[in-house]
PDB file of C-alpha atoms in Angstrom:
ATOM      1  CA  MET X   1      -0.023   0.045   0.025  1.00 61.00           C
ATOM      2  CA  MET X   2       1.537   3.260   0.953  1.00 88.00           C
ATOM      3  CA  LEU X   3       3.479   5.206   3.690  1.00 95.00           C
ATOM      4  CA  VAL X   4       2.080   8.515   5.211  1.00 97.00           C
ATOM      5  CA  LYS X   5       4.142  11.239   3.675  1.00 96.00           C
ATOM      6  CA  GLN X   6       4.531  14.614   5.672  1.00 95.00           C
ATOM      7  CA  MET X   7       4.509  16.735   2.602  1.00 96.00           C
ATOM      8  CA  ASP X   8       1.241  14.934   1.233  1.00 97.00           C
ATOM      9  CA  SER X   9      -0.617  14.987   4.701  1.00 98.00           C
ATOM     10  CA  LEU X  10      -3.445  16.833   6.317  1.00 98.00           C
ATOM     11  CA  VAL X  11      -4.647  16.074   9.706  1.00 98.00           C
ATOM     12  CA  LEU X  12      -8.466  16.377  10.276  1.00 98.00           C
ATOM     13  CA  LEU X  13      -9.805  16.544  13.581  1.00 98.00           C
ATOM     14  CA  ILE X  14     -13.402  15.230  13.671  1.00 98.00           C
ATOM     15  CA  ASP X  15     -15.796  16.544  16.289  1.00 97.00           C
ATOM     16  CA  MET X  16     -13.792  16.147  19.717  1.00 96.00           C
ATOM     17  CA  GLN X  17     -16.350  18.502  21.527  1.00 96.00           C
ATOM     18  CA  GLU X  18     -16.838  19.401  25.100  1.00 95.00           C
ATOM     19  CA  LYS X  19     -20.402  17.979  25.458  1.00 95.00           C
ATOM     20  CA  LEU X  20     -19.677  14.615  23.315  1.00 94.00           C
ATOM     21  CA  ALA X  21     -16.270  14.056  24.784  1.00 95.00           C
ATOM     22  CA  PRO X  22     -17.584  12.644  28.397  1.00 95.00           C
ATOM     23  CA  ALA X  23     -19.816   9.901  26.538  1.00 96.00           C
ATOM     24  CA  ILE X  24     -16.844   8.748  24.472  1.00 97.00           C
ATOM     25  CA  GLU X  25     -15.623   5.341  25.794  1.00 96.00           C
ATOM     26  CA  GLN X  26     -11.855   5.781  27.040  1.00 96.00           C
ATOM     27  CA  GLY X  27     -12.436   9.572  26.023  1.00 96.00           C
ATOM     28  CA  LYS X  28      -9.331  10.886  28.128  1.00 97.00           C
ATOM     29  CA  GLU X  29      -7.042   8.294  25.992  1.00 97.00           C
ATOM     30  CA  VAL X  30      -8.510   9.440  22.810  1.00 98.00           C
ATOM     31  CA  GLU X  31      -7.946  13.051  23.838  1.00 97.00           C
ATOM     32  CA  GLN X  32      -4.520  12.547  24.742  1.00 96.00           C
ATOM     33  CA  ALA X  33      -3.791  10.548  21.622  1.00 96.00           C
ATOM     34  CA  ALA X  34      -5.234  13.210  19.353  1.00 97.00           C
ATOM     35  CA  ALA X  35      -3.294  15.956  21.169  1.00 96.00           C
ATOM     36  CA  TRP X  36      -0.092  13.860  20.775  1.00 94.00           C
ATOM     37  CA  VAL X  37      -0.882  13.844  16.802  1.00 96.00           C
ATOM     38  CA  LEU X  38      -1.729  17.394  16.676  1.00 96.00           C
ATOM     39  CA  GLN X  39       1.347  18.339  18.583  1.00 94.00           C
ATOM     40  CA  ILE X  40       3.681  16.314  16.038  1.00 94.00           C
ATOM     41  CA  ALA X  41       1.554  17.913  13.078  1.00 95.00           C
ATOM     42  CA  VAL X  42       2.479  21.444  14.430  1.00 94.00           C
ATOM     43  CA  GLN X  43       6.039  20.657  14.921  1.00 92.00           C
ATOM     44  CA  LEU X  44       6.391  19.308  11.312  1.00 93.00           C
ATOM     45  CA  GLY X  45       4.335  21.977   9.534  1.00 94.00           C
ATOM     46  CA  VAL X  46       1.561  19.367   8.602  1.00 97.00           C
ATOM     47  CA  PRO X  47      -1.725  21.346   8.093  1.00 97.00           C
ATOM     48  CA  VAL X  48      -4.580  20.657  10.694  1.00 97.00           C
ATOM     49  CA  LEU X  49      -8.418  21.267  10.067  1.00 97.00           C
ATOM     50  CA  ALA X  50     -11.129  20.600  12.813  1.00 97.00           C
ATOM     51  CA  THR X  51     -14.767  20.262  12.578  1.00 98.00           C
ATOM     52  CA  GLU X  52     -17.312  20.793  15.032  1.00 96.00           C
ATOM     53  CA  GLN X  53     -20.706  19.034  14.627  1.00 94.00           C
ATOM     54  CA  TYR X  54     -23.571  21.497  15.613  1.00 92.00           C
ATOM     55  CA  PRO X  55     -21.451  23.469  18.320  1.00 92.00           C
ATOM     56  CA  GLN X  56     -24.704  25.023  19.557  1.00 92.00           C
ATOM     57  CA  GLY X  57     -25.651  21.663  21.037  1.00 91.00           C
ATOM     58  CA  LEU X  58     -22.581  19.778  21.248  1.00 92.00           C
ATOM     59  CA  GLY X  59     -20.146  22.544  22.453  1.00 93.00           C
ATOM     60  CA  VAL X  60     -16.820  23.847  21.047  1.00 96.00           C
ATOM     61  CA  THR X  61     -13.503  21.715  20.375  1.00 96.00           C
ATOM     62  CA  LEU X  62     -11.916  20.331  23.631  1.00 95.00           C
ATOM     63  CA  PRO X  63      -9.717  23.308  25.011  1.00 95.00           C
ATOM     64  CA  ALA X  64      -6.414  21.084  24.888  1.00 95.00           C
ATOM     65  CA  LEU X  65      -6.966  20.428  21.311  1.00 96.00           C
ATOM     66  CA  ALA X  66      -8.347  23.967  20.209  1.00 95.00           C
ATOM     67  CA  GLU X  67      -4.809  25.504  21.321  1.00 95.00           C
ATOM     68  CA  LEU X  68      -3.375  23.182  18.773  1.00 95.00           C
ATOM     69  CA  VAL X  69      -5.606  24.313  15.919  1.00 95.00           C
ATOM     70  CA  PRO X  70      -5.588  27.717  14.352  1.00 92.00           C
ATOM     71  CA  GLU X  71      -9.065  29.364  15.144  1.00 91.00           C
ATOM     72  CA  ASP X  72      -9.808  29.852  11.234  1.00 92.00           C
ATOM     73  CA  HIS X  73      -8.925  26.112  10.721  1.00 94.00           C
ATOM     74  CA  VAL X  74     -12.216  25.152  12.641  1.00 96.00           C
ATOM     75  CA  MET X  75     -15.129  24.593  10.672  1.00 96.00           C
ATOM     76  CA  GLU X  76     -18.700  23.940  11.755  1.00 95.00           C
ATOM     77  CA  LYS X  77     -20.839  21.448  10.182  1.00 96.00           C
ATOM     78  CA  ILE X  78     -24.148  19.606  10.200  1.00 95.00           C
ATOM     79  CA  HIS X  79     -23.707  16.796   7.944  1.00 96.00           C
ATOM     80  CA  PHE X  80     -22.126  13.596   9.498  1.00 97.00           C
ATOM     81  CA  SER X  81     -19.659  13.469   6.792  1.00 98.00           C
ATOM     82  CA  ALA X  82     -17.275  16.641   6.889  1.00 98.00           C
ATOM     83  CA  LEU X  83     -16.986  16.126   3.004  1.00 97.00           C
ATOM     84  CA  ARG X  84     -20.695  16.754   2.687  1.00 97.00           C
ATOM     85  CA  GLU X  85     -20.221  20.592   3.657  1.00 97.00           C
ATOM     86  CA  PRO X  86     -19.237  22.302   0.578  1.00 97.00           C
ATOM     87  CA  LEU X  87     -16.706  24.884   2.285  1.00 95.00           C
ATOM     88  CA  ILE X  88     -15.019  21.900   3.986  1.00 97.00           C
ATOM     89  CA  ALA X  89     -14.674  19.776   0.843  1.00 97.00           C
ATOM     90  CA  GLU X  90     -13.380  22.892  -0.916  1.00 96.00           C
ATOM     91  CA  ARG X  91     -10.945  23.785   2.038  1.00 96.00           C
ATOM     92  CA  LEU X  92      -9.539  20.243   1.364  1.00 96.00           C
ATOM     93  CA  LYS X  93      -9.394  20.417  -2.166  1.00 96.00           C
ATOM     94  CA  LEU X  94      -7.674  23.915  -1.963  1.00 96.00           C
ATOM     95  CA  SER X  95      -4.976  22.357   0.450  1.00 97.00           C
ATOM     96  CA  GLY X  96      -3.478  20.079  -2.407  1.00 97.00           C
ATOM     97  CA  LYS X  97      -2.993  17.478  -0.106  1.00 98.00           C
ATOM     98  CA  SER X  98      -3.804  13.706  -1.284  1.00 98.00           C
ATOM     99  CA  GLN X  99      -3.493  11.981   2.359  1.00 98.00           C
ATOM    100  CA  LEU X 100      -5.909  12.734   5.010  1.00 98.00           C
ATOM    101  CA  VAL X 101      -4.835  11.581   8.725  1.00 98.00           C
ATOM    102  CA  ILE X 102      -8.396  11.365  10.449  1.00 98.00           C
ATOM    103  CA  ILE X 103      -8.643  11.439  14.433  1.00 98.00           C
ATOM    104  CA  GLY X 104     -11.530  12.299  16.508  1.00 98.00           C
ATOM    105  CA  THR X 105     -15.230  11.087  17.211  1.00 97.00           C
ATOM    106  CA  GLU X 106     -17.559   9.310  16.664  1.00 96.00           C
ATOM    107  CA  THR X 107     -15.687   6.468  14.782  1.00 97.00           C
ATOM    108  CA  HIS X 108     -18.833   4.959  13.719  1.00 98.00           C
ATOM    109  CA  VAL X 109     -20.456   7.904  12.536  1.00 97.00           C
ATOM    110  CA  CYS X 110     -18.545  11.070  11.701  1.00 98.00           C
ATOM    111  CA  VAL X 111     -15.201   9.483  11.277  1.00 98.00           C
ATOM    112  CA  LEU X 112     -16.565   6.752   9.209  1.00 98.00           C
ATOM    113  CA  GLN X 113     -18.831   8.751   6.995  1.00 98.00           C
ATOM    114  CA  THR X 114     -16.025  11.488   6.305  1.00 98.00           C
ATOM    115  CA  ALA X 115     -13.331   8.736   5.749  1.00 98.00           C
ATOM    116  CA  MET X 116     -15.611   6.734   3.346  1.00 98.00           C
ATOM    117  CA  ASP X 117     -16.442  10.045   1.353  1.00 98.00           C
ATOM    118  CA  ALA X 118     -12.776  11.128   1.302  1.00 98.00           C
ATOM    119  CA  LEU X 119     -11.914   7.617  -0.173  1.00 98.00           C
ATOM    120  CA  ALA X 120     -14.664   7.966  -2.708  1.00 98.00           C
ATOM    121  CA  ALA X 121     -13.037  11.455  -3.648  1.00 97.00           C
ATOM    122  CA  GLY X 122      -9.698   9.738  -4.073  1.00 97.00           C
ATOM    123  CA  TYR X 123      -8.019  10.706  -0.881  1.00 98.00           C
ATOM    124  CA  GLN X 124      -5.581   8.045   0.637  1.00 98.00           C
ATOM    125  CA  VAL X 125      -7.226   7.866   4.193  1.00 98.00           C
ATOM    126  CA  PHE X 126      -5.450   7.026   7.294  1.00 98.00           C
ATOM    127  CA  ILE X 127      -6.992   6.586  10.632  1.00 98.00           C
ATOM    128  CA  VAL X 128      -5.272   6.630  13.705  1.00 98.00           C
ATOM    129  CA  GLU X 129      -6.403   3.866  15.931  1.00 98.00           C
ATOM    130  CA  GLU X 130      -5.658   5.342  19.369  1.00 97.00           C
ATOM    131  CA  ALA X 131      -7.122   8.806  18.593  1.00 98.00           C
ATOM    132  CA  VAL X 132     -10.502   7.735  17.366  1.00 98.00           C
ATOM    133  CA  GLY X 133     -13.219   6.954  19.718  1.00 98.00           C
ATOM    134  CA  SER X 134     -16.937   5.987  19.967  1.00 98.00           C
ATOM    135  CA  ARG X 135     -19.664   5.871  22.908  1.00 97.00           C
ATOM    136  CA  THR X 136     -19.077   2.090  22.644  1.00 97.00           C
ATOM    137  CA  GLU X 137     -15.887  -0.060  21.953  1.00 97.00           C
ATOM    138  CA  GLN X 138     -18.064  -2.256  19.888  1.00 98.00           C
ATOM    139  CA  ASN X 139     -18.922   0.431  17.519  1.00 98.00           C
ATOM    140  CA  ARG X 140     -15.412   1.767  17.320  1.00 98.00           C
ATOM    141  CA  GLN X 141     -14.198  -1.758  16.335  1.00 98.00           C
ATOM    142  CA  LEU X 142     -17.066  -2.347  13.857  1.00 98.00           C
ATOM    143  CA  ALA X 143     -16.143   1.184  12.184  1.00 98.00           C
ATOM    144  CA  LEU X 144     -12.406   0.446  12.230  1.00 98.00           C
ATOM    145  CA  LEU X 145     -12.775  -2.936  10.488  1.00 98.00           C
ATOM    146  CA  ARG X 146     -15.370  -1.505   7.865  1.00 98.00           C
ATOM    147  CA  LEU X 147     -13.088   1.343   7.288  1.00 98.00           C
ATOM    148  CA  GLN X 148     -10.270  -0.867   6.686  1.00 98.00           C
ATOM    149  CA  GLN X 149     -12.333  -3.060   4.257  1.00 98.00           C
ATOM    150  CA  ALA X 150     -13.196   0.149   2.271  1.00 98.00           C
ATOM    151  CA  GLY X 151      -9.397   1.016   1.726  1.00 97.00           C
ATOM    152  CA  ALA X 152      -8.618   3.289   4.854  1.00 98.00           C
ATOM    153  CA  GLN X 153      -5.221   2.537   6.530  1.00 98.00           C
ATOM    154  CA  ILE X 154      -5.600   2.008  10.302  1.00 98.00           C
ATOM    155  CA  ILE X 155      -2.251   3.145  11.821  1.00 98.00           C
ATOM    156  CA  SER X 156      -0.972   3.928  15.276  1.00 96.00           C
ATOM    157  CA  LYS X 157       0.303   7.306  16.308  1.00 94.00           C
ATOM    158  CA  GLU X 158       3.945   6.004  16.328  1.00 92.00           C
ATOM    159  CA  MET X 159       3.593   4.556  12.753  1.00 95.00           C
ATOM    160  CA  LEU X 160       2.236   7.986  11.746  1.00 96.00           C
ATOM    161  CA  ALA X 161       5.297   9.858  13.466  1.00 93.00           C
ATOM    162  CA  PHE X 162       7.810   7.554  12.165  1.00 92.00           C
ATOM    163  CA  GLU X 163       6.568   7.765   8.676  1.00 95.00           C
ATOM    164  CA  TRP X 164       6.273  11.447   8.853  1.00 94.00           C
ATOM    165  CA  LEU X 165       9.753  11.737  10.107  1.00 89.00           C
ATOM    166  CA  ASP X 166      11.111   9.290   7.455  1.00 84.00           C
ATOM    167  CA  LYS X 167      14.660   9.145   9.215  1.00 77.00           C
ATOM    168  CA  ALA X 168      16.618   9.300  12.229  1.00 79.00           C
ATOM    169  CA  GLY X 169      19.442  11.892  12.929  1.00 76.00           C
ATOM    170  CA  THR X 170      17.206  15.015  12.266  1.00 76.00           C
ATOM    171  CA  ASP X 171      16.486  17.693  14.641  1.00 75.00           C
ATOM    172  CA  SER X 172      12.917  16.846  14.194  1.00 74.00           C
ATOM    173  CA  PHE X 173      13.577  13.389  15.152  1.00 76.00           C
ATOM    174  CA  ARG X 174      15.359  14.142  17.972  1.00 77.00           C
ATOM    175  CA  THR X 175      12.925  16.658  19.467  1.00 75.00           C
ATOM    176  CA  ILE X 176       9.801  14.499  18.797  1.00 77.00           C
ATOM    177  CA  SER X 177      11.335  11.053  19.936  1.00 72.00           C
ATOM    178  CA  LYS X 178      12.298  12.363  23.320  1.00 73.00           C
ATOM    179  CA  GLY X 179      10.287  10.020  25.539  1.00 63.00           C
ATOM    180  CA  TRP X 180       9.495   7.079  23.090  1.00 62.00           C
ATOM    181  CA  ILE X 181      12.234   4.843  24.459  1.00 49.00           C
ATOM    182  CA  ARG X 182      11.734   3.867  28.052  1.00 41.00           C
TER     183      ARG X 182
END
């Protein structure tokens, strides 16, 4: 298949919102993994976009994640699939990126539908397993299986980081890899 390439990637954070987060199984762990991915993206200059599903009802992006996303990169949506929102689809297209790294919630609803539409639109889709969540583990697992069957790559956050870094010995590698080896 393919590796994730720093120059071809855009991270899409889906609906990690204040009123939804407490209902997510292992929600704190999902939030921490998402923050880790976003921090590395910021350090490496990989663009990040975030969506908020009906923020009037579900609240805004979790503060620890919002601080890692430029304010004008957070987009409201009402469709479950971010790609069904013309402004978001256009923003992704204008980015010129061919690979979408998707993190967020809920795996079996907005993450799944966004990823399916992204695959249909010709993007290479990578789902960071530790950084997606649902209200039940069963729904999360079923969504990951279905996404994999549809052609999305299910990866770990370390796979993502090492593929973006490409080689050891660089300043980026030294900075990011601190703390990995225990």
